[in-house]
Short mmCIF file of C-alpha atoms in Angstrom, two decimals:
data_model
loop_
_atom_site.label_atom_id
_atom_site.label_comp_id
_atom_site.label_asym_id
_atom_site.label_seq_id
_atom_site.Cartn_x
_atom_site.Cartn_y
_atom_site.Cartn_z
CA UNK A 1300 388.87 -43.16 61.25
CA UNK A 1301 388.88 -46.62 59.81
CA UNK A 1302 391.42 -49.12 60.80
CA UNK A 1303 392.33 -52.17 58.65
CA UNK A 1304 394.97 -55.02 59.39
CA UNK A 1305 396.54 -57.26 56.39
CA UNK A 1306 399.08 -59.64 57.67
CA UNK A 1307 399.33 -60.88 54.31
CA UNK A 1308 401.67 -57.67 52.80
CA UNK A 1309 403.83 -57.09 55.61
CA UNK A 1310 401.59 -56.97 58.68
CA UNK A 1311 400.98 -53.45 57.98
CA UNK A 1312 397.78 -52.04 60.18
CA UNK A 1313 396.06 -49.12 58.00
CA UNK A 1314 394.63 -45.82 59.10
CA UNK A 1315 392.31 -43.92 56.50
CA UNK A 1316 391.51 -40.31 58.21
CA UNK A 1317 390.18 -38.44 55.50
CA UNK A 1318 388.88 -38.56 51.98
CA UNK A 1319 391.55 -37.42 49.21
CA UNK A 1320 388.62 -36.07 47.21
CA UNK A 1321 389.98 -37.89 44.00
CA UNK A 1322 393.39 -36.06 44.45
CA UNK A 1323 396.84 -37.01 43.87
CA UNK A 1324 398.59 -38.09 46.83
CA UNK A 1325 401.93 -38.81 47.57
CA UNK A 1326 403.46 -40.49 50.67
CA UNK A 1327 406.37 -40.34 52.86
CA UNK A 1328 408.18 -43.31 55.03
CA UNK A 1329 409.99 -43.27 58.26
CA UNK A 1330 410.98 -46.42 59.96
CA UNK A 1331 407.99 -48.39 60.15
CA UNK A 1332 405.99 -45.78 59.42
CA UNK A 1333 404.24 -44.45 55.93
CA UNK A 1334 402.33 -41.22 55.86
CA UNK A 1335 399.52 -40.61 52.97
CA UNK A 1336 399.22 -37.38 52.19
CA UNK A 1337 397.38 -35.04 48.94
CA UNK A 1338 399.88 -33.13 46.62
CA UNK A 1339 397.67 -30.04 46.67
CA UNK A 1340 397.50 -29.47 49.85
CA UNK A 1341 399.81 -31.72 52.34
CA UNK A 1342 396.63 -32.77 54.31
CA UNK A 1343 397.12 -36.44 55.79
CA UNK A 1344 394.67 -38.96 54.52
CA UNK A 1345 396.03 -42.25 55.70
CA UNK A 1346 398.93 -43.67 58.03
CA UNK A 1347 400.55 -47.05 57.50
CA UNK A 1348 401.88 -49.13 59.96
CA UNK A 1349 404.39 -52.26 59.43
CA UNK A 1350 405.65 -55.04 61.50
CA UNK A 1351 402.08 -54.83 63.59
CA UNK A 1352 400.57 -57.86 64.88
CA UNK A 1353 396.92 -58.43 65.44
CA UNK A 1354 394.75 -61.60 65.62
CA UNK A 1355 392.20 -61.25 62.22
CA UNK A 1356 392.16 -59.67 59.02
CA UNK A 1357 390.02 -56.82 57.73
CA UNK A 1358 388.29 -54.28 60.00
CA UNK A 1359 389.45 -53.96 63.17
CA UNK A 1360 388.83 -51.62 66.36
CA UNK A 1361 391.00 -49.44 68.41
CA UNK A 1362 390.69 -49.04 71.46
CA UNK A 1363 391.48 -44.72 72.75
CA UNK A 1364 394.75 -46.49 74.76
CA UNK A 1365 395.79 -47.91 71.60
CA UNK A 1366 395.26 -44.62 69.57
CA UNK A 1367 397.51 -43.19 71.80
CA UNK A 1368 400.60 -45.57 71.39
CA UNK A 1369 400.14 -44.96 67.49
CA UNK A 1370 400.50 -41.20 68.14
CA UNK A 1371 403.80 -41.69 70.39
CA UNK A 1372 405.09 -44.20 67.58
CA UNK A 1373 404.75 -41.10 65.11
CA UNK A 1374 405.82 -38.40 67.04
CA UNK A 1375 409.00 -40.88 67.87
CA UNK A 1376 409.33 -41.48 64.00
CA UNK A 1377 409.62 -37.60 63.71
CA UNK A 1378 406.42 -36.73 62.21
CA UNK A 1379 404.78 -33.48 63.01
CA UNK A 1380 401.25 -34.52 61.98
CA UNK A 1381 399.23 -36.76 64.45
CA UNK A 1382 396.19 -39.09 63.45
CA UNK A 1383 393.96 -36.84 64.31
CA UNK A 1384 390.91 -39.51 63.97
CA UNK A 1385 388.37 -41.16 66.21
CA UNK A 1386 388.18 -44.68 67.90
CA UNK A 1387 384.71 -43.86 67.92
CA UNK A 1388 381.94 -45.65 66.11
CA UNK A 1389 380.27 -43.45 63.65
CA UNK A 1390 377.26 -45.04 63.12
CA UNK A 1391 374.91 -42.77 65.21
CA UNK A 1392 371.75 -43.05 66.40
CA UNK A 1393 370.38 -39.58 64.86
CA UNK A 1394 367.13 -37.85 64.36
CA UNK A 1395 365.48 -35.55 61.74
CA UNK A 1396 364.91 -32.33 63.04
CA UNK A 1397 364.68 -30.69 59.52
CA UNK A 1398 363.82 -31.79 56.33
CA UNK A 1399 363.07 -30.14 52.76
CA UNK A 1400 363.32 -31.06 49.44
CA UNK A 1401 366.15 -31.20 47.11
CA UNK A 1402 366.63 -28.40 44.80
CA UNK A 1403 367.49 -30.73 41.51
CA UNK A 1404 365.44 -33.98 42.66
CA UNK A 1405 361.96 -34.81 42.67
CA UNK A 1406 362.91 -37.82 45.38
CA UNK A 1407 365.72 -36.59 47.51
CA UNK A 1408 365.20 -34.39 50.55
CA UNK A 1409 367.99 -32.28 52.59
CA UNK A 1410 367.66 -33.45 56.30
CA UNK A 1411 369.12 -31.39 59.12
CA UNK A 1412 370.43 -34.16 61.46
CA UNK A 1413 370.89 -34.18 65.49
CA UNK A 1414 373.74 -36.83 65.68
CA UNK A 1415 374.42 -35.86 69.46
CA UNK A 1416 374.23 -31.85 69.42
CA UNK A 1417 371.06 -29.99 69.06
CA UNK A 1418 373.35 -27.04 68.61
CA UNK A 1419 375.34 -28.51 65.45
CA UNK A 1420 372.65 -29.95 63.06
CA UNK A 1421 374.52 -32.43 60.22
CA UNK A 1422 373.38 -32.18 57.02
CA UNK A 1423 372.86 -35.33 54.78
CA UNK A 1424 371.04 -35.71 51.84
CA UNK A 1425 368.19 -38.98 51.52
CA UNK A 1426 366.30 -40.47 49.16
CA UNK A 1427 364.30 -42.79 50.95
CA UNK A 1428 360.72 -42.62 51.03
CA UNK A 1429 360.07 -43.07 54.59
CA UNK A 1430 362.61 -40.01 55.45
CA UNK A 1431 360.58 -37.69 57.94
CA UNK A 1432 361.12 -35.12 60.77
CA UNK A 1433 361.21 -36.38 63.79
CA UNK A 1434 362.40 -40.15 62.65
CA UNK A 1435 364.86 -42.08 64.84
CA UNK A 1436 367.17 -43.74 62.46
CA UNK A 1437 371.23 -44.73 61.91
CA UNK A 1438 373.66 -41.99 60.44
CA UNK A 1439 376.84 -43.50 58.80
CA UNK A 1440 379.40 -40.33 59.52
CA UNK A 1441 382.07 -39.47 57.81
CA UNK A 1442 384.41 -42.01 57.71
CA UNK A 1443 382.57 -45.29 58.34
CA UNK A 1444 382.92 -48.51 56.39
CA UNK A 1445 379.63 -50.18 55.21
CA UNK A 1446 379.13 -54.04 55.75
CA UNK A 1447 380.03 -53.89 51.63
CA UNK A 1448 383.17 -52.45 51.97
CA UNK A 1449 382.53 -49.03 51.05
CA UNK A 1450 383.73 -46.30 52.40
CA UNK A 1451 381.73 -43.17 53.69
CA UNK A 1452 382.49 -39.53 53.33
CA UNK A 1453 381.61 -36.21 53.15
CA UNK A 1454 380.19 -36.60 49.27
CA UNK A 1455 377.84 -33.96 46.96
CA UNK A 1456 374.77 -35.46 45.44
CA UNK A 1457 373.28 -33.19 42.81
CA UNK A 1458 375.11 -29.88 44.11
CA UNK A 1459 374.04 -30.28 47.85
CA UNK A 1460 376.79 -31.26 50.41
CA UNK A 1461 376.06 -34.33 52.60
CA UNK A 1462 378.16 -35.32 55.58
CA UNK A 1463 377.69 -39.07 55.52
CA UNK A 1464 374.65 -41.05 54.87
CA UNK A 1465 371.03 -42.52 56.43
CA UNK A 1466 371.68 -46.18 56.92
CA UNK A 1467 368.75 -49.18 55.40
CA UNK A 1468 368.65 -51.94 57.65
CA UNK A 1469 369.67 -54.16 54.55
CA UNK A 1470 372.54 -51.59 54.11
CA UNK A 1471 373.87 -52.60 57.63
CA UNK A 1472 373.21 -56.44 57.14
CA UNK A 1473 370.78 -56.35 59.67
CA UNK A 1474 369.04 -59.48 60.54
CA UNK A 1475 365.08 -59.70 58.94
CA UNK A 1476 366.17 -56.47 57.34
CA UNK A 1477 362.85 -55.44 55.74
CA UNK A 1478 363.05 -56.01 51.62
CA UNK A 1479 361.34 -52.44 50.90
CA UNK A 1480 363.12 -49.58 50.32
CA UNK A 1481 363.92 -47.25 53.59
CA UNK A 1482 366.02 -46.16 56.12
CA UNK A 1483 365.93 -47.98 59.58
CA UNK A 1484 363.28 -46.95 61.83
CA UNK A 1485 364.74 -46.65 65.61
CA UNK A 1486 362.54 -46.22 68.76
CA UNK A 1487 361.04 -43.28 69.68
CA UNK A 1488 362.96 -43.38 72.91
CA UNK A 1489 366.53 -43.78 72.21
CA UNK A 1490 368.85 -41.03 72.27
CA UNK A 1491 370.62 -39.19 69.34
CA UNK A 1492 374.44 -39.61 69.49
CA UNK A 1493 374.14 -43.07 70.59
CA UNK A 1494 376.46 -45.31 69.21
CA UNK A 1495 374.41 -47.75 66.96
CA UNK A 1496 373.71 -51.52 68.68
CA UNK A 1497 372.77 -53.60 66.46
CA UNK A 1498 371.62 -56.48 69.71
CA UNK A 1499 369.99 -53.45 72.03
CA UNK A 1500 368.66 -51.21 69.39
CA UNK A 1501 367.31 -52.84 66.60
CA UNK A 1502 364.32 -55.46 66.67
CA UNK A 1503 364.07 -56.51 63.11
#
């Protein structure tokens, strides 16, 4: 879940929960409330709030408590969907446990990710050069926003489903991000699953 606040067209805080897969979508208000939704299949996307009040622009965190008090607001608005997101960061510390190469590419590789459970690998699909098994490095999980602005889903590159990305240090604005091509390179030692600091975990 991604949460953005513009004061400037209506103080309306902005949910985006899923990726509409270049669908249609068509919405539906109730009080203050706007719900996102696809044509095809009624799945919720996005929630819009109005009249909200918070102290920046842009990108903005919530915390679980406030997560909460947006899913009482909708269930008081008489919606029967909930958010159904994550306050959660989702860039993960993750390792490589698999790796092989890409049916249709002579420079991407399939990598079978541990993003927290050994039990339920993640597939994403890298090009990097450095990729390897065994390589502590940052997974951007479906949906995360990039320092750019862009937006991270569940995507296809050449045929092969990837559930998110492998994150460049220069791709996170990292500080002394090295200027070569390749994913970040964690310690050995952290755990996968980790939420991603930038202060305790990388030494660029």
């Amino acid at each position: 879940m991604i949460a953005f606040f513009n004061k400037n067209i209506g103080n309306v805080l902005m949910l985006v929960i899923a990726d509409n897969q270049g669908t249609k979508i068509d919405y539906e208000r109730r009080a203050d409330i706007t719900r996102i939704f696809r044509e095809d299949t009624g799945e919720t996307v996005a929630w819009n709030f109005f009249g909200k009040e918070f102290e920046k622009n842009g990108e903005i965190k919530l915390s679980e408590k406030k997560v909460w008090k947006l899913e009482d607001e909708i269930a008081e608005a008489g919606f029967m969907d909930t958010i159904e997101g994550t306050a959660a960061s989702q860039f993960k510390v993750a390792e490589i446990v698999e790796m092989e190469d890409h049916p249709d590419s002579d420079h991407l590789h399939v990598c079978q990710v541990n993003v927290g459970n050994p039990e339920h690998l993640v597939q994403i699909v890298s090009g990097a050069p450095n990729t390897h098994v065994g390589l502590k490095t940052v997974a951007a999980l479906p949906i995360s926003l990039m320092p750019n602005g862009t937006l991270i889903f569940e995507g296809s590159l050449r045929g092969v489903t990837s559930f998110g990305m492998l994150c460049s240090a220069r791709e996170l604005n990292l500080p002394n991000a090295p200027q070569v091509r390749g994913i970040i390179e964690l310690s050995d030692n952290l755990v996968a699953g980790l939420d991603f600091k930038e202060k305790e975990m990388w030494h660029g």
